[in-house]
Short mmCIF file of C-alpha atoms in Angstrom, two decimals:
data_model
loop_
_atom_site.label_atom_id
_atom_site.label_comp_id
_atom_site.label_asym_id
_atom_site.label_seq_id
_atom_site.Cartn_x
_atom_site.Cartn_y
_atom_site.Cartn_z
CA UNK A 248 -23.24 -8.64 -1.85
CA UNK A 249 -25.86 -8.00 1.15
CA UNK A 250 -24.74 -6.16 4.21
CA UNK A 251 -24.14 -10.14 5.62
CA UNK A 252 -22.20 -11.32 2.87
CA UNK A 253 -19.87 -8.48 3.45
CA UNK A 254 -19.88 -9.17 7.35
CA UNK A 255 -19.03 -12.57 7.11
CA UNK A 256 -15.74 -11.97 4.72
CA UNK A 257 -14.73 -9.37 6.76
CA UNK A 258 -14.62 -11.44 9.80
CA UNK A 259 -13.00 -14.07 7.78
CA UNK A 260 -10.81 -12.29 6.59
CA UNK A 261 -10.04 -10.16 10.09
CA UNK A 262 -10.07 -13.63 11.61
CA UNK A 263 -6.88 -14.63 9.47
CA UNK A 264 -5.10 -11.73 10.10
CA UNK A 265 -5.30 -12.11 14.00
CA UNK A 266 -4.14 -15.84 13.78
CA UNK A 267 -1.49 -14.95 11.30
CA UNK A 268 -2.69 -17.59 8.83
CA UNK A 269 -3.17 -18.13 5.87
CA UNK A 270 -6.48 -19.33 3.41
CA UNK A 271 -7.14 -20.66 -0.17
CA UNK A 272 -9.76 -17.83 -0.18
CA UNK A 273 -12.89 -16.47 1.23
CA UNK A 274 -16.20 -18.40 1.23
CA UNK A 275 -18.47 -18.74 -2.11
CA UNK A 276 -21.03 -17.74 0.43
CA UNK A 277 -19.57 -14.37 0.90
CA UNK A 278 -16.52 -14.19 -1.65
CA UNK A 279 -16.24 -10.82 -3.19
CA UNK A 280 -17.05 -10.78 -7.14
CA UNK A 281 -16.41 -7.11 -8.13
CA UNK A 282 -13.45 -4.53 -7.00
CA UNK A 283 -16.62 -2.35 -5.57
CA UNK A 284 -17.59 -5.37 -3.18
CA UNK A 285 -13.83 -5.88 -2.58
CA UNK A 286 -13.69 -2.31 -0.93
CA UNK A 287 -17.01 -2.60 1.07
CA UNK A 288 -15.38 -6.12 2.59
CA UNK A 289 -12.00 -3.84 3.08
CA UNK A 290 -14.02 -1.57 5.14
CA UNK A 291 -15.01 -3.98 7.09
CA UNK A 292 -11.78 -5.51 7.88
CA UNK A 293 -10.66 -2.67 8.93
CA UNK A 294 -13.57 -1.38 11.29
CA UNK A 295 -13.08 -4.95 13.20
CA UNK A 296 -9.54 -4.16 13.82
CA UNK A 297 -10.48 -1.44 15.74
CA UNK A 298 -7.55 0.70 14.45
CA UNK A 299 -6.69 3.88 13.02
CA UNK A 300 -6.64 4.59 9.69
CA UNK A 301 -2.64 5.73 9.16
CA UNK A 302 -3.50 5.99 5.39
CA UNK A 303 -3.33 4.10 2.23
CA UNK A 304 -1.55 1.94 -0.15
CA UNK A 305 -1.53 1.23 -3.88
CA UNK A 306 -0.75 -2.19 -5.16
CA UNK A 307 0.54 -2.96 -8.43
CA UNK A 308 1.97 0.66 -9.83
CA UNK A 309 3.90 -0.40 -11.76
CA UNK A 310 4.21 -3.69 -14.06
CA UNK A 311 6.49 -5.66 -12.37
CA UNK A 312 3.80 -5.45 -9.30
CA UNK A 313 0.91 -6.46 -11.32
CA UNK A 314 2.99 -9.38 -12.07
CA UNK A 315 3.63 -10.14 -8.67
CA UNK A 316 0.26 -10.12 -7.23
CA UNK A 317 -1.50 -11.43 -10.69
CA UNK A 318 -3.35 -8.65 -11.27
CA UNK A 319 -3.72 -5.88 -14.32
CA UNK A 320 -4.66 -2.80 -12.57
CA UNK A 321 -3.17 -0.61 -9.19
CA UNK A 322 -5.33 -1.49 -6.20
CA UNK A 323 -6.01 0.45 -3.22
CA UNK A 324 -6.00 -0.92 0.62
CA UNK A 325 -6.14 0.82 3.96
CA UNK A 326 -2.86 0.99 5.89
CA UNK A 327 -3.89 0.17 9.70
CA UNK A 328 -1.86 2.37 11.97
CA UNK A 329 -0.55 -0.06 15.01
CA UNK A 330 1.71 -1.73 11.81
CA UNK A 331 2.89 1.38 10.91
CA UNK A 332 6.70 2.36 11.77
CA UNK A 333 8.88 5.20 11.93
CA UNK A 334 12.45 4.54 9.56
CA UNK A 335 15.34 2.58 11.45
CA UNK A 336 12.37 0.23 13.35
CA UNK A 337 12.38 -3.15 13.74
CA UNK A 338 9.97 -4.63 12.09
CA UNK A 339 8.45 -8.41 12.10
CA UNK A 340 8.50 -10.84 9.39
CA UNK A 341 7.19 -13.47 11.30
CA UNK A 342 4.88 -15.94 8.50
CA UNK A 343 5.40 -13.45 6.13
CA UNK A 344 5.19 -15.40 2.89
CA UNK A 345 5.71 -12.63 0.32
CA UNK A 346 9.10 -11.60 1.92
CA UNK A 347 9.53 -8.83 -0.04
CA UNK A 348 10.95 -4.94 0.35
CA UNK A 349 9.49 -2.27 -1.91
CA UNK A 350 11.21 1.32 -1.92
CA UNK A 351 8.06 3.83 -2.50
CA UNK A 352 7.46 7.51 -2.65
CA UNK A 353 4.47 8.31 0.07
CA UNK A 354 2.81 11.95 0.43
CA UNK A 355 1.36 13.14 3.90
CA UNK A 356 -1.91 14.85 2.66
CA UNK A 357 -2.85 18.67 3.92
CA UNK A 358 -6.43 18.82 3.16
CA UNK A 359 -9.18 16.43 2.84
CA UNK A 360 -10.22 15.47 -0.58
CA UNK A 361 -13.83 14.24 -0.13
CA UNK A 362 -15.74 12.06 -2.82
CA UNK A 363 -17.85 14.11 -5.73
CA UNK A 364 -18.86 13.80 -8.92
CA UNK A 365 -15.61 14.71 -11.36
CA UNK A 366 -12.54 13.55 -11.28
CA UNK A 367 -9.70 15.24 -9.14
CA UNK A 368 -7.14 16.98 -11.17
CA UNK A 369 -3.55 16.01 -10.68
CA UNK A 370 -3.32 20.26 -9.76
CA UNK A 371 -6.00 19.41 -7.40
CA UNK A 372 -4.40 16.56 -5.89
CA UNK A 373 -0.81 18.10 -5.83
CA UNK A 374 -2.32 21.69 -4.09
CA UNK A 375 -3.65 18.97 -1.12
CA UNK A 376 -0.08 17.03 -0.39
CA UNK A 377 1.95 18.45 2.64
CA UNK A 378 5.11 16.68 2.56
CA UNK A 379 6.65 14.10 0.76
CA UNK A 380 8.42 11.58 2.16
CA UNK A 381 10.94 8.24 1.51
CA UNK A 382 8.94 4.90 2.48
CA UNK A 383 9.31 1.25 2.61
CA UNK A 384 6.27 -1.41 2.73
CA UNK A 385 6.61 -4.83 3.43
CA UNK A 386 3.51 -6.57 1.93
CA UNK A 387 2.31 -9.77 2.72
CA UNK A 388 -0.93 -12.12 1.66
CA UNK A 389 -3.65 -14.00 3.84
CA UNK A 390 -3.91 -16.12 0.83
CA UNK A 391 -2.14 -19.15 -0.07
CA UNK A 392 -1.38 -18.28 -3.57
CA UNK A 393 -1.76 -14.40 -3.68
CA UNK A 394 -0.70 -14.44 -7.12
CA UNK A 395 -4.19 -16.47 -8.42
CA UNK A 396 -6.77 -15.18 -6.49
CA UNK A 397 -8.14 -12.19 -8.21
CA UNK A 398 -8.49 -8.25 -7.58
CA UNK A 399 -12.00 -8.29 -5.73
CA UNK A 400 -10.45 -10.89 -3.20
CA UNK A 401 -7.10 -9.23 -3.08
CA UNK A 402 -8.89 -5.68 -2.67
CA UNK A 403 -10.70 -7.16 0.30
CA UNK A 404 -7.46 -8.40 1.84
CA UNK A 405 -6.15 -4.76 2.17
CA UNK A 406 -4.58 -4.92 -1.18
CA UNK A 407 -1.71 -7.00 0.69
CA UNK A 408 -1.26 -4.19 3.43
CA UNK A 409 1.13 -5.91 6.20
CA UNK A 410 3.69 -3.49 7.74
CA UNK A 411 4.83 0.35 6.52
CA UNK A 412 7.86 1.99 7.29
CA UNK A 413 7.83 5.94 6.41
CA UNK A 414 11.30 7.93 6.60
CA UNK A 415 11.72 11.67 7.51
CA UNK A 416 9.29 14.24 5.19
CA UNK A 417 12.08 15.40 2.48
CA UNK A 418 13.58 18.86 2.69
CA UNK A 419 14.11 19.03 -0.70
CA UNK A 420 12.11 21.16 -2.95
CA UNK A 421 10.44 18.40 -4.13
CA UNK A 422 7.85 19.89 -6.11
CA UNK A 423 10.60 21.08 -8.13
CA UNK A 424 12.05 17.51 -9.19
CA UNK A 425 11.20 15.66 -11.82
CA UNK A 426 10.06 12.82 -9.81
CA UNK A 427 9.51 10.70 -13.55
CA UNK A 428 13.46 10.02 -13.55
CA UNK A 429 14.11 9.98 -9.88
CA UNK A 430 15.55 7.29 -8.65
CA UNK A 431 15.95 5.45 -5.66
CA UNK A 432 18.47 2.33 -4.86
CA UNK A 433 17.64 -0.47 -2.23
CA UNK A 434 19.90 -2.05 -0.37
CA UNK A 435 20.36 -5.47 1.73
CA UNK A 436 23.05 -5.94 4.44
CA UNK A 437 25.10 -3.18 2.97
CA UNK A 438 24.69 -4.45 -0.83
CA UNK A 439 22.62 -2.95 -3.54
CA UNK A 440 19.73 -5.30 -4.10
CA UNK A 441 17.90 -3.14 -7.08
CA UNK A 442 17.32 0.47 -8.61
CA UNK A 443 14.25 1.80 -9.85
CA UNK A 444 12.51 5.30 -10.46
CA UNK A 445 9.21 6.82 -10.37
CA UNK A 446 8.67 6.61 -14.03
CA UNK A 447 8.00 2.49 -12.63
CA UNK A 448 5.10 4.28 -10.58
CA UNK A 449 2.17 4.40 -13.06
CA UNK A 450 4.23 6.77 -14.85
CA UNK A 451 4.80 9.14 -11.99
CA UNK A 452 4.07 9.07 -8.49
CA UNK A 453 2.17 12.06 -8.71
CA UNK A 454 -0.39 9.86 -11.40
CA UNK A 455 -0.34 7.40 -9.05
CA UNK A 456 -1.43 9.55 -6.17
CA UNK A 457 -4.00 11.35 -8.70
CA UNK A 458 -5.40 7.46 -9.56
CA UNK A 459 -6.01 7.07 -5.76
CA UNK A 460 -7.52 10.00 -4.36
CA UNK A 461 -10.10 9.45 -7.57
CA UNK A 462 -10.50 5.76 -6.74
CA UNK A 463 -11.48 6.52 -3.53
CA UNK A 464 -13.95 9.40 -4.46
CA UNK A 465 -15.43 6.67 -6.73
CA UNK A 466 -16.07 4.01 -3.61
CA UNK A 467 -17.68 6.69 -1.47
CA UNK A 468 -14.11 7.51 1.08
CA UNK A 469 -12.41 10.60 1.69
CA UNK A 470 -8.66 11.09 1.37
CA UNK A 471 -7.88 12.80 4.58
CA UNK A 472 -5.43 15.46 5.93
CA UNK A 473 -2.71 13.91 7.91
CA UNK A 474 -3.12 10.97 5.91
CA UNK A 475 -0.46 8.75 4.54
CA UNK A 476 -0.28 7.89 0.91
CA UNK A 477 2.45 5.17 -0.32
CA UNK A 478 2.15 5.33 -4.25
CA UNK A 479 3.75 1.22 -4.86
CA UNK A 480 6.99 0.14 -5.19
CA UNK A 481 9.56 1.83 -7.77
CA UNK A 482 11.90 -1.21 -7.98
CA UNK A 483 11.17 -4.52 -8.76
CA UNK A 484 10.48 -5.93 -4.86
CA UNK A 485 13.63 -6.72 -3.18
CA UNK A 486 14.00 -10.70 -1.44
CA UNK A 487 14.71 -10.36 2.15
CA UNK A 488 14.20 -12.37 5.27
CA UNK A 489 14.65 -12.68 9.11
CA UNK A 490 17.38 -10.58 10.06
CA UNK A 491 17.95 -7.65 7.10
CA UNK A 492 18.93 -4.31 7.46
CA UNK A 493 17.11 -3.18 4.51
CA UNK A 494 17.83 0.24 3.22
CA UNK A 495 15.63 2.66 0.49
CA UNK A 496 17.69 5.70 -0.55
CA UNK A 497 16.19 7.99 -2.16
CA UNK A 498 19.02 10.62 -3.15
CA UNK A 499 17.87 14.44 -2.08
CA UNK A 500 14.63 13.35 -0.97
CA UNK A 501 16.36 11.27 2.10
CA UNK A 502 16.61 7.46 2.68
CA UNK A 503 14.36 4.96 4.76
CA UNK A 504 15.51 1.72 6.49
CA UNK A 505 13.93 -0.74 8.49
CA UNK A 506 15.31 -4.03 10.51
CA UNK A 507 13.43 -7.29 9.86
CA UNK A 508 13.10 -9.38 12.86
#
């Protein structure tokens, strides 16, 4: 894609976002091919929002999110910080079509990691993290059928970024557990909706947060301190709509909740 192309689906897809609509997909004329033109149009959308980044998402962790979203591989999108929210908001669900809660372990990052050559060690990663924390995304699509559309189109979409909740930074000695097994239970209106654990996470959240900061050395972007990282959902996503009290807890490591409005 020329410097155009990408201009023109990041408008589009900027465009859709501000009307709160929705689209089959992006233009031929600029559509995204590749997940490496997927991020450059991601970049984009997010420069014409004129926002902060708050930090980042991955998509599809685990395999009941691939499944989801139709893909066969984690993705990564920017998390835009005027749709970020502290736990116990309220938080809009207006047009949302995925209308879905995911329960997800996030890490506030110390120090930068900046792109280079080799890989990042999970060590490396781990040695950069300042606090771990309880989250909850709600995701949503600017496609019609999100589940069809492909990773380079999805990736340009901000990996289906729509509104982040993070709880309180744990005061558990988290480094300690062994975050594989831990589990976390969502619930809806006072009723347990699903269980998961962070073995559901590409293994381990840690992994997961390893796979990102070295995706994003590989497209050219730095993983920065004060950064947010949410590592995908640990349950299968949890059905909600207008009017939930949705609740991720999280055991030792605290609990995160969120009102949908």
């Amino acid at each position: 894609m020329d410097n155009y192309a990408v201009s023109e689906a990041g408008k589009f897809i900027w465009d859709t976002w501000q009307a709160n609509g929705r689209v089959g997909s992006i233009p031929a004329t600029c559509r995204p091919s590749t997940r490496s033109e997927g991020y450059r149009v991601q970049a984009e959308v997010a420069r014409l929002s004129g926002q902060g980044l708050y930090g980042w998402k991955i998509a599809a962790t685990s395999q009941a999110g691939q499944q989801h979203i139709g893909v066969d591989a984690p993705l990564a999108g920017r998390l835009l910080d005027k749709r970020t929210f502290d736990s116990g908001a309220n938080v809009p669900l207006a047009n949302n079509i995925m209308k879905v809660a995911e329960a997800e372990f996030a890490f506030r990052m110390a120090t930068d990691l900046p792109p280079r050559r080799t890989n990042y060690s999970t060590a490396e990663v781990l040695a950069a993290v300042a606090s771990l924390h309880p989250a909850l995304e709600i995701p949503d699509s600017r496609y019609h059928e999100f589940a069809k559309i492909g990773a380079p189109q999805l990736i340009a979409d901000c990996a289906c970024a729509s509104y982040f909740v993070l709880g309180p930074a744990t005061g558990a000695d988290w480094r300690q557990l062994d975050l594989v097994e831990h589990r976390a239970a969502v619930s809806v209106n006072g009723k347990l909706a699903r269980e998961g654990k962070g073995a559901n996470v590409l293994g381990d959240p840690r992994l997961a947060l390893t796979w990102i900061a070295n995706e994003l050395s590989s497209t050219g972007d730095t993983l920065r301190a004060g950064q947010v990282v949410t590592t995908g959902t640990c349950v299968i996503p949890v059905e909600i709509d207008h009017g939930d009290h949705v609740v991720a807890d999280f055991g030792v490591i605290g609990r995160v909740e969120a009102h949908l409005t």
